[in-house]
Coordinates of C-alpha atoms (C1' of nucleotides) in Angstrom, one line a residue:
Chain A
M1 CA 128.1 187.8 16.7
S2 CA 128.7 186.1 13.4
P3 CA 130.4 183.0 13.6
S4 CA 133.3 183.8 12.2
A5 CA 133.6 187.2 14.3
S6 CA 132.7 184.9 16.9
L7 CA 136.7 183.0 15.7
A8 CA 138.3 186.0 15.8
R9 CA 137.2 186.6 19.6
R10 CA 137.9 183.2 20.1
F11 CA 141.5 183.1 18.1
Q12 CA 142.6 186.7 18.8
Q13 CA 141.7 185.4 23.4
N14 CA 143.7 182.9 23.1
W15 CA 146.3 184.9 21.1
L16 CA 146.9 187.1 23.7
A17 CA 147.3 185.0 26.3
K18 CA 149.6 183.2 24.9
H19 CA 151.8 186.5 23.7
P20 CA 150.7 189.4 26.0
Q21 CA 153.7 191.3 24.3
D22 CA 151.4 191.9 21.0
S23 CA 148.2 192.8 23.4
C24 CA 149.7 196.8 21.8
H25 CA 151.4 199.2 21.8
T26 CA 148.9 200.5 24.5
G27 CA 151.7 202.0 26.5
G28 CA 154.4 204.3 26.4
N29 CA 154.8 207.3 24.3
L30 CA 152.7 205.1 21.0
D31 CA 149.2 205.5 23.1
D32 CA 149.1 208.0 20.2
S33 CA 147.6 206.8 17.7
L34 CA 147.2 208.4 15.2
T35 CA 150.8 209.5 15.0
S36 CA 151.7 206.3 16.2
L37 CA 153.0 204.0 13.5
G38 CA 154.5 201.8 16.1
W39 CA 150.9 199.6 14.6
L40 CA 153.4 199.1 11.7
Q41 CA 154.9 196.8 13.3
N42 CA 152.6 194.1 13.9
L43 CA 150.6 195.4 10.6
K44 CA 149.1 193.1 8.6
V45 CA 148.2 194.5 5.5
S46 CA 145.7 192.4 4.2
E47 CA 143.2 193.4 7.6
I48 CA 143.7 197.2 5.7
T49 CA 142.2 196.5 2.8
Q50 CA 139.3 194.3 3.9
P51 CA 136.5 195.4 4.7
R52 CA 136.0 196.4 9.0
Q53 CA 132.0 195.2 7.0
A54 CA 131.6 195.1 3.6
S55 CA 130.0 197.9 2.1
S56 CA 128.6 195.9 -0.7
P57 CA 126.6 192.6 -0.3
G58 CA 128.8 190.2 -0.2
L59 CA 129.1 187.1 -2.7
V60 CA 130.4 183.7 -0.9
L61 CA 131.1 180.6 -2.0
D62 CA 128.9 177.9 -1.0
N63 CA 129.3 174.6 -0.1
R64 CA 129.1 173.8 -3.8
N65 CA 131.2 176.6 -5.2
I66 CA 128.4 178.0 -6.3
I67 CA 128.4 182.4 -6.0
K68 CA 125.7 183.2 -3.7
Q69 CA 124.8 186.2 -1.6
E70 CA 126.6 186.3 2.2
P71 CA 124.2 187.3 4.7
P72 CA 124.3 191.5 5.9
D73 CA 125.2 190.9 8.8
S74 CA 128.4 189.2 6.9
P75 CA 131.6 188.8 9.4
P76 CA 133.9 191.6 9.7
P77 CA 137.8 190.7 9.2
L78 CA 140.2 189.4 11.6
M79 CA 141.8 191.2 13.7
T80 CA 141.1 194.8 13.0
S81 CA 141.8 195.7 16.7
Q82 CA 145.8 195.9 15.5
L83 CA 144.8 198.3 12.4
P84 CA 145.3 202.2 13.5
K85 CA 142.5 204.3 15.3
L86 CA 142.1 206.2 12.1
E87 CA 139.4 207.9 10.9
P88 CA 138.8 208.7 7.7
R89 CA 136.7 211.5 6.1
V90 CA 133.7 210.9 5.1
Q91 CA 131.8 214.2 3.9
I92 CA 128.0 215.2 3.1
G93 CA 128.0 214.9 -0.9
D94 CA 130.6 212.4 -0.2
M95 CA 128.1 209.8 -2.9
A96 CA 130.4 207.1 -2.8
P97 CA 128.6 202.9 -1.9
C98 CA 130.3 203.9 1.8
C99 CA 126.9 206.5 2.3
G100 CA 125.2 205.9 4.9
T101 CA 127.6 203.9 6.6
S102 CA 129.9 204.5 9.0
P103 CA 133.9 205.5 8.6
D104 CA 134.8 201.9 9.8
A105 CA 133.1 200.3 7.6
I106 CA 134.9 202.8 4.3
D107 CA 136.6 199.3 2.2
Y108 CA 139.5 201.0 0.4
K109 CA 140.4 197.8 -1.3
T110 CA 137.5 198.6 -3.6
N111 CA 135.4 202.1 -2.8
P112 CA 136.8 204.2 -5.3
Y113 CA 135.0 207.4 -3.8
V114 CA 137.1 207.9 -0.8
K115 CA 141.1 208.6 -0.5
P116 CA 142.3 206.6 2.2
P117 CA 143.3 208.4 5.5
Y118 CA 147.3 207.3 5.1
S119 CA 149.4 209.7 4.2
Y120 CA 152.2 209.0 1.1
A121 CA 154.9 208.1 3.6
T122 CA 152.4 205.6 5.0
L123 CA 151.8 203.8 2.1
I124 CA 155.3 203.3 1.3
C125 CA 155.5 202.4 4.7
M126 CA 152.6 199.5 4.8
A127 CA 154.0 198.6 1.0
M128 CA 157.8 198.7 2.2
K129 CA 156.1 196.4 4.4
A130 CA 154.7 193.9 2.5
T131 CA 158.1 192.6 1.0
K132 CA 159.5 189.7 1.8
K133 CA 162.4 191.9 1.5
N134 CA 163.9 194.7 2.5
K135 CA 163.2 197.2 -0.3
I136 CA 161.1 197.6 -2.8
T137 CA 161.1 199.6 -6.4
L138 CA 158.5 202.2 -7.2
S139 CA 156.8 200.3 -9.1
S140 CA 155.8 198.0 -6.4
I141 CA 155.7 200.5 -4.2
Y142 CA 152.9 202.1 -7.0
N143 CA 150.9 198.1 -8.0
W144 CA 150.7 198.1 -3.8
I145 CA 149.1 201.1 -3.4
T146 CA 147.1 200.3 -6.6
D147 CA 146.3 196.7 -5.8
N148 CA 145.1 197.8 -2.3
F149 CA 144.1 200.7 -2.8
M150 CA 140.9 200.9 -5.6
Y151 CA 141.2 204.9 -5.0
Y152 CA 144.3 205.3 -6.7
R153 CA 144.0 202.4 -8.6
L154 CA 140.8 204.6 -10.8
T155 CA 141.8 208.5 -10.4
D156 CA 144.4 210.2 -12.2
P157 CA 147.9 209.3 -11.7
S158 CA 149.6 212.2 -10.3
W159 CA 150.3 210.6 -7.1
Q160 CA 152.6 209.2 -8.7
N161 CA 154.8 212.6 -8.3
S162 CA 153.7 212.0 -4.8
I163 CA 155.3 208.7 -4.1
R164 CA 158.2 210.3 -6.0
H165 CA 158.6 213.2 -3.7
N166 CA 157.9 211.2 -0.8
L167 CA 160.8 209.2 -1.2
S168 CA 163.2 212.2 -2.2
L169 CA 162.3 214.4 0.8
N170 CA 161.6 212.1 3.2
K171 CA 165.1 210.6 5.3
C172 CA 163.2 208.0 6.3
F173 CA 162.9 206.0 3.2
E174 CA 166.7 205.2 1.7
K175 CA 167.1 204.0 -1.9
V176 CA 169.3 201.0 -2.1
A177 CA 170.9 201.0 -6.1
R178 CA 170.1 197.9 -7.8
R179 CA 173.5 195.7 -9.2
K180 CA 175.0 196.7 -12.1
D181 CA 173.8 193.2 -13.2
E182 CA 170.4 193.4 -12.3
P183 CA 167.9 194.2 -15.3
G184 CA 165.8 196.3 -14.8
K185 CA 165.2 200.4 -14.2
G186 CA 165.4 202.5 -11.2
G187 CA 166.9 201.1 -7.8
F188 CA 164.9 199.9 -4.9
W189 CA 164.0 201.4 -2.0
R190 CA 164.0 200.7 2.0
I191 CA 163.5 202.7 5.2
N192 CA 166.9 204.2 6.4
P193 CA 167.7 202.0 9.0
D194 CA 168.4 205.1 10.7
Y195 CA 165.1 206.0 11.1
G196 CA 163.3 202.6 12.1
D197 CA 162.7 203.5 15.3
M198 CA 161.2 206.5 14.0
V199 CA 158.6 204.6 11.4
E200 CA 157.7 202.7 14.2
N201 CA 156.5 205.5 17.0
G202 CA 155.3 207.3 14.9
V203 CA 156.7 210.0 12.2
F204 CA 154.1 210.0 10.2
K205 CA 151.2 211.6 10.8
K206 CA 147.5 211.1 9.7
R207 CA 147.1 212.9 6.0
R208 CA 145.4 216.0 5.2
G209 CA 141.9 215.3 4.6
S210 CA 140.1 218.7 2.5
R211 CA 141.1 216.9 0.1
D212 CA 140.4 213.0 0.5
V213 CA 137.4 212.8 -0.2
I214 CA 136.1 214.0 -4.0
P215 CA 132.5 213.7 -5.0
S216 CA 132.3 211.7 -8.4
P217 CA 134.0 208.8 -9.1
P218 CA 138.1 209.4 -9.6
L219 CA 136.9 207.1 -13.1
K220 CA 140.3 208.1 -15.9
R221 CA 142.0 205.3 -15.8
F222 CA 139.2 202.8 -15.1
K223 CA 138.0 201.0 -18.6
L224 CA 136.1 197.8 -18.7
E225 CA 138.0 194.9 -21.1
D226 CA 136.3 194.0 -23.9
D227 CA 135.0 190.8 -22.7
D228 CA 132.6 189.9 -20.1
F229 CA 134.5 187.9 -17.6
P230 CA 134.6 190.0 -14.5
C231 CA 137.4 188.4 -13.3
V232 CA 139.3 191.1 -15.3
S233 CA 137.2 193.9 -14.9
G234 CA 138.5 197.1 -13.2
M235 CA 142.2 196.1 -13.8
K236 CA 144.1 198.8 -15.6
S237 CA 143.7 197.7 -19.7
G238 CA 147.8 197.6 -20.7
A239 CA 149.3 199.2 -17.0
R240 CA 150.1 195.9 -15.7
E241 CA 150.3 192.7 -17.1
D242 CA 148.6 190.4 -14.2
K243 CA 149.2 186.8 -14.3
L244 CA 145.7 185.3 -16.1
L245 CA 146.2 181.2 -14.0
S246 CA 144.4 179.3 -16.2
N247 CA 141.5 178.8 -13.6
G248 CA 139.9 182.4 -14.4
L249 CA 142.6 184.0 -10.9
Y250 CA 145.5 186.1 -10.6
A251 CA 148.7 186.0 -9.6
D252 CA 149.3 189.7 -9.0
S253 CA 152.6 191.6 -10.0
S254 CA 153.1 193.8 -8.2
L255 CA 155.3 192.6 -5.8
D256 CA 157.1 191.8 -9.8
D257 CA 160.1 189.4 -10.3
D258 CA 162.0 192.3 -7.5
D259 CA 160.3 191.8 -5.2
D260 CA 158.6 188.4 -4.7
E261 CA 158.6 186.6 -7.3
N262 CA 156.8 183.6 -5.7
S263 CA 153.9 185.0 -4.3
L264 CA 150.9 184.5 -6.0
T265 CA 147.9 187.5 -4.3
L266 CA 144.0 187.0 -4.1
R267 CA 143.0 189.8 -4.0
G268 CA 140.0 191.8 -3.9
D269 CA 137.0 190.5 -0.1
F270 CA 137.0 187.1 1.0
N271 CA 134.3 185.3 3.4
W272 CA 136.0 183.8 5.6
T273 CA 133.2 182.1 7.0
S274 CA 133.3 180.0 3.4
I275 CA 136.3 179.2 3.8
L276 CA 137.6 178.9 7.1
N277 CA 134.6 176.4 7.9
Q278 CA 135.4 173.9 4.7
D279 CA 137.8 171.1 3.3
I280 CA 139.9 171.8 -0.3
D281 CA 138.9 169.9 -2.8
I282 CA 141.7 170.4 -5.3
G283 CA 141.8 167.2 -8.2
G284 CA 138.5 165.4 -7.0
R285 CA 141.1 165.1 -3.4
T286 CA 139.8 166.5 -1.0
I287 CA 142.5 168.0 0.8
K288 CA 141.9 167.9 5.1
T289 CA 143.4 171.3 7.2
E290 CA 145.2 169.4 9.3
D291 CA 147.2 168.1 5.9
I292 CA 147.8 171.8 4.7
L293 CA 149.0 173.2 8.2
D294 CA 152.8 172.8 8.4
E295 CA 154.7 173.6 11.3
T296 CA 157.9 174.0 9.8
E297 CA 156.7 176.5 6.7
P298 CA 154.6 179.0 7.2
S299 CA 150.9 178.9 5.9
P300 CA 147.9 181.0 5.0
F301 CA 146.8 179.9 8.0
M302 CA 149.4 180.1 9.7
A303 CA 149.4 183.9 9.0
M304 CA 146.3 184.3 10.3
S305 CA 147.8 184.8 13.7
P306 CA 149.1 187.9 15.2
P307 CA 152.9 188.9 14.5
S308 CA 154.7 188.2 17.7
S309 CA 156.9 191.7 18.3
E310 CA 159.9 189.2 18.8
T311 CA 159.3 188.5 15.3
N312 CA 162.3 189.6 12.9
S313 CA 161.3 191.2 9.6
D314 CA 164.4 189.7 8.4
D315 CA 163.7 186.5 8.0
L316 CA 160.7 185.0 6.7
G317 CA 158.8 184.7 9.5
L318 CA 155.8 185.4 10.9
D319 CA 155.6 188.6 9.3
D320 CA 156.6 188.4 6.2
L321 CA 153.4 186.6 6.4
F322 CA 151.0 188.7 7.4
S323 CA 152.4 190.9 4.3
Q324 CA 151.8 188.6 2.0
T325 CA 149.3 186.2 2.8
D326 CA 145.9 187.5 2.1
F327 CA 142.8 185.0 1.1
A328 CA 140.5 186.9 -0.6
M329 CA 137.7 186.8 -3.2
D330 CA 135.7 188.9 -4.9
L331 CA 132.6 188.1 -6.2
S332 CA 132.0 190.2 -9.4
V333 CA 129.3 193.5 -8.7
D334 CA 129.3 195.7 -6.0
F335 CA 124.4 195.0 -6.5
Q336 CA 124.7 198.8 -4.7
T337 CA 126.1 200.7 -7.5
N338 CA 127.3 197.4 -9.7
D339 CA 130.5 198.7 -9.9
P340 CA 132.8 196.4 -10.6
L341 CA 134.6 194.2 -8.2
D342 CA 138.4 192.4 -8.4
L343 CA 137.6 188.4 -8.7
T344 CA 140.8 188.3 -7.9
V345 CA 141.9 185.8 -4.6
Q346 CA 145.2 185.8 -2.6
G347 CA 147.2 183.0 -0.7
T348 CA 150.8 182.7 -1.2
T349 CA 152.7 179.4 0.0
I350 CA 149.9 176.5 1.0
R351 CA 153.1 173.4 0.6
P352 CA 150.6 170.7 -1.9
P353 CA 150.9 166.8 0.5
E354 CA 152.8 165.1 -1.3
W355 CA 150.6 162.8 -3.9
W356 CA 150.1 166.2 -5.0
S357 CA 152.6 165.2 -7.6
G358 CA 150.8 167.7 -10.7
D359 CA 150.0 165.1 -12.5
V360 CA 146.7 165.9 -12.1
V361 CA 144.7 164.8 -15.4
N362 CA 142.6 168.3 -16.3
N363 CA 141.2 169.4 -19.7
N364 CA 140.5 172.3 -18.5
V365 CA 143.1 174.3 -19.2
D366 CA 142.7 177.3 -20.7
T367 CA 145.5 178.2 -23.0
N368 CA 143.9 181.5 -24.1
N369 CA 143.9 182.6 -20.6
N370 CA 140.4 182.6 -21.4
C371 CA 138.6 183.3 -17.1
S372 CA 137.9 179.3 -16.6
G373 CA 135.6 180.2 -14.0
L374 CA 136.0 180.3 -10.2
N375 CA 134.4 177.2 -10.0
T376 CA 136.1 175.5 -12.4
P377 CA 139.1 173.4 -10.7
V378 CA 141.7 173.5 -13.2
P379 CA 145.8 172.0 -13.6
P380 CA 148.9 173.9 -14.0
S381 CA 150.5 175.3 -16.9
P382 CA 152.8 173.9 -17.8
E383 CA 154.4 176.2 -19.6
S384 CA 154.5 177.9 -16.0
D385 CA 155.2 174.9 -13.8
R386 CA 158.0 176.0 -10.6
G387 CA 156.2 173.8 -8.8
D388 CA 156.8 176.1 -5.9
T389 CA 153.5 176.3 -4.4
M390 CA 150.1 175.4 -4.8
W391 CA 148.4 178.0 -5.2
G392 CA 151.8 180.1 -7.6
D393 CA 151.0 179.6 -10.9
S394 CA 152.3 176.4 -11.3
L395 CA 149.3 175.1 -9.7
G396 CA 146.0 177.2 -10.6
L397 CA 144.0 176.5 -8.1
G398 CA 141.8 177.5 -6.6
P399 CA 140.6 176.6 -3.0
T400 CA 136.6 174.5 -3.6
G401 CA 134.9 172.8 -2.6
N402 CA 135.4 172.2 1.9
F403 CA 136.9 173.1 4.5
D404 CA 136.7 173.1 8.0
L405 CA 139.2 175.0 9.9
E406 CA 137.0 175.8 13.2
N407 CA 140.5 174.2 15.2
L408 CA 142.4 177.1 13.0
F409 CA 141.3 179.7 16.0
D410 CA 142.2 177.1 19.1
I411 CA 146.0 177.9 18.7
D412 CA 146.6 175.6 21.6
N413 CA 146.0 173.3 18.1
I414 CA 148.0 174.7 16.1
P415 CA 152.0 174.2 16.9
S416 CA 154.0 177.4 17.1
P417 CA 156.2 178.7 15.1
Q418 CA 159.9 178.4 15.0
L419 CA 160.6 181.7 14.9
Chain B
dT1 C1' 159.8 207.0 -24.6
dC2 C1' 158.8 206.8 -20.6
dA3 C1' 160.0 205.8 -16.0
dT4 C1' 162.7 207.2 -12.6
dG5 C1' 164.6 210.2 -9.2
dT6 C1' 165.4 215.6 -7.8
dT7 C1' 164.3 219.3 -6.8
dT8 C1' 161.4 223.5 -5.8
dA9 C1' 157.8 226.2 -5.2
dA10 C1' 152.7 227.3 -3.6
dC11 C1' 148.9 225.7 -0.6
dT12 C1' 146.5 223.2 3.7
dG13 C1' 145.2 221.4 7.9
dC14 C1' 146.4 221.4 12.5
dA15 C1' 148.8 222.3 16.7
dA16 C1' 150.9 225.5 19.8
Chain C
dT1 C1' 149.8 234.2 14.2
dT2 C1' 153.3 230.7 13.3
dG3 C1' 155.5 227.0 12.2
dC4 C1' 155.5 222.4 10.8
dA5 C1' 153.9 218.4 8.1
dG6 C1' 151.7 217.2 4.5
dT7 C1' 149.7 217.0 -0.4
dT8 C1' 149.2 219.0 -5.3
dA9 C1' 151.9 220.5 -9.4
dA10 C1' 155.8 221.5 -12.0
dA11 C1' 160.9 221.8 -14.0
dC12 C1' 163.8 219.2 -14.9
dA13 C1' 168.1 215.7 -14.9
dT14 C1' 169.4 211.1 -16.0
dG15 C1' 169.3 206.0 -18.1
dA16 C1' 166.5 202.3 -20.0

DNA sequence: TCATGTTTAACTGCAA
DNA sequence: TTGCAGTTAAACATGA
């Protein structure tokens, strides 16, 4: 078992020992795993969109921030037991990169060939779950889906019609009118409280499978950028404007200003081992894990624990953090297919240590929105400094260096969040 | 003009 | 076989 898998298992065991109520939806009427959406309650969105097993050789940053290829026995992501037991259809003729792998190994986040086995209603629920607020705009639903499922990023946009159709037709979804003083187009959508129980107990079935798999990549809208920066490859040209941070990473605008203006997401795959066993070097300072973990404030590390079933989704609790917080780093190119992969990285709400005043001297600011490279720590951009999160626009920093989070998975060593 | 939202219709696959 | 759920396509209206 790989180190990450071992850590994850240890963490899961410890967590379940402490929170037996989270031992899941195994009883009652929730055991119909195909039709139950009870798992949505405890869903950590990033787990769905990250591979259980890399479909292509993973690339990681080593202790010196040098990109290297991950060993073939790359660790699975954490807590996959919370995923619904769906069985994506993979048909003969599917020459996707997942060819030769089990359906479980399909990485829907990067695999453009296989349609995710989730119904549109489920996708909408996921997107709604992923937003910090209890309402979401249509465009944010689009963006969330395209951000988390490569298939929809590249395929014909007719699926958006189906999303709208679902929102309008499905009584489980409710439109929330935009206030007159609120700028923007269209209204908001949320899960109808009257149907909340139905949603949680499973009203949506798995999507039909007949047209789930297409024989060739649906590259109708795919366009490589003119430059060769891998971090921008795969972005839809003009479709949306992610904020390019000064370190070459993208701040995710999928949860747009209507939903979560403080959210920065880092998309793509992510090697937990390389992250969890390292200190973080920022601006020449090494940040210890314990300096980041703050029991009074949410952090990505807290978010790696499964949500308590007692979490109130209306509060900013772990539930929100699960959906908000991803740590991911995808690196350049899939060696098997040469497909460009998303290089952006996710993370939210790491509070900077006290000494961090935002005045770190660094000359690597790239004001031309060009990639500075993943390995180049850069200071905050003055004009975009909101001072809200270490990973946000204000501080365009990536995890560069080492941080040891071995103890992270011993939850006894972590203060329980006050929910 | 385009995004958003509604509605209708045809189709497929699954389960009873 | 039939009904239902889900998908897809299309037409149309509305508003920014």
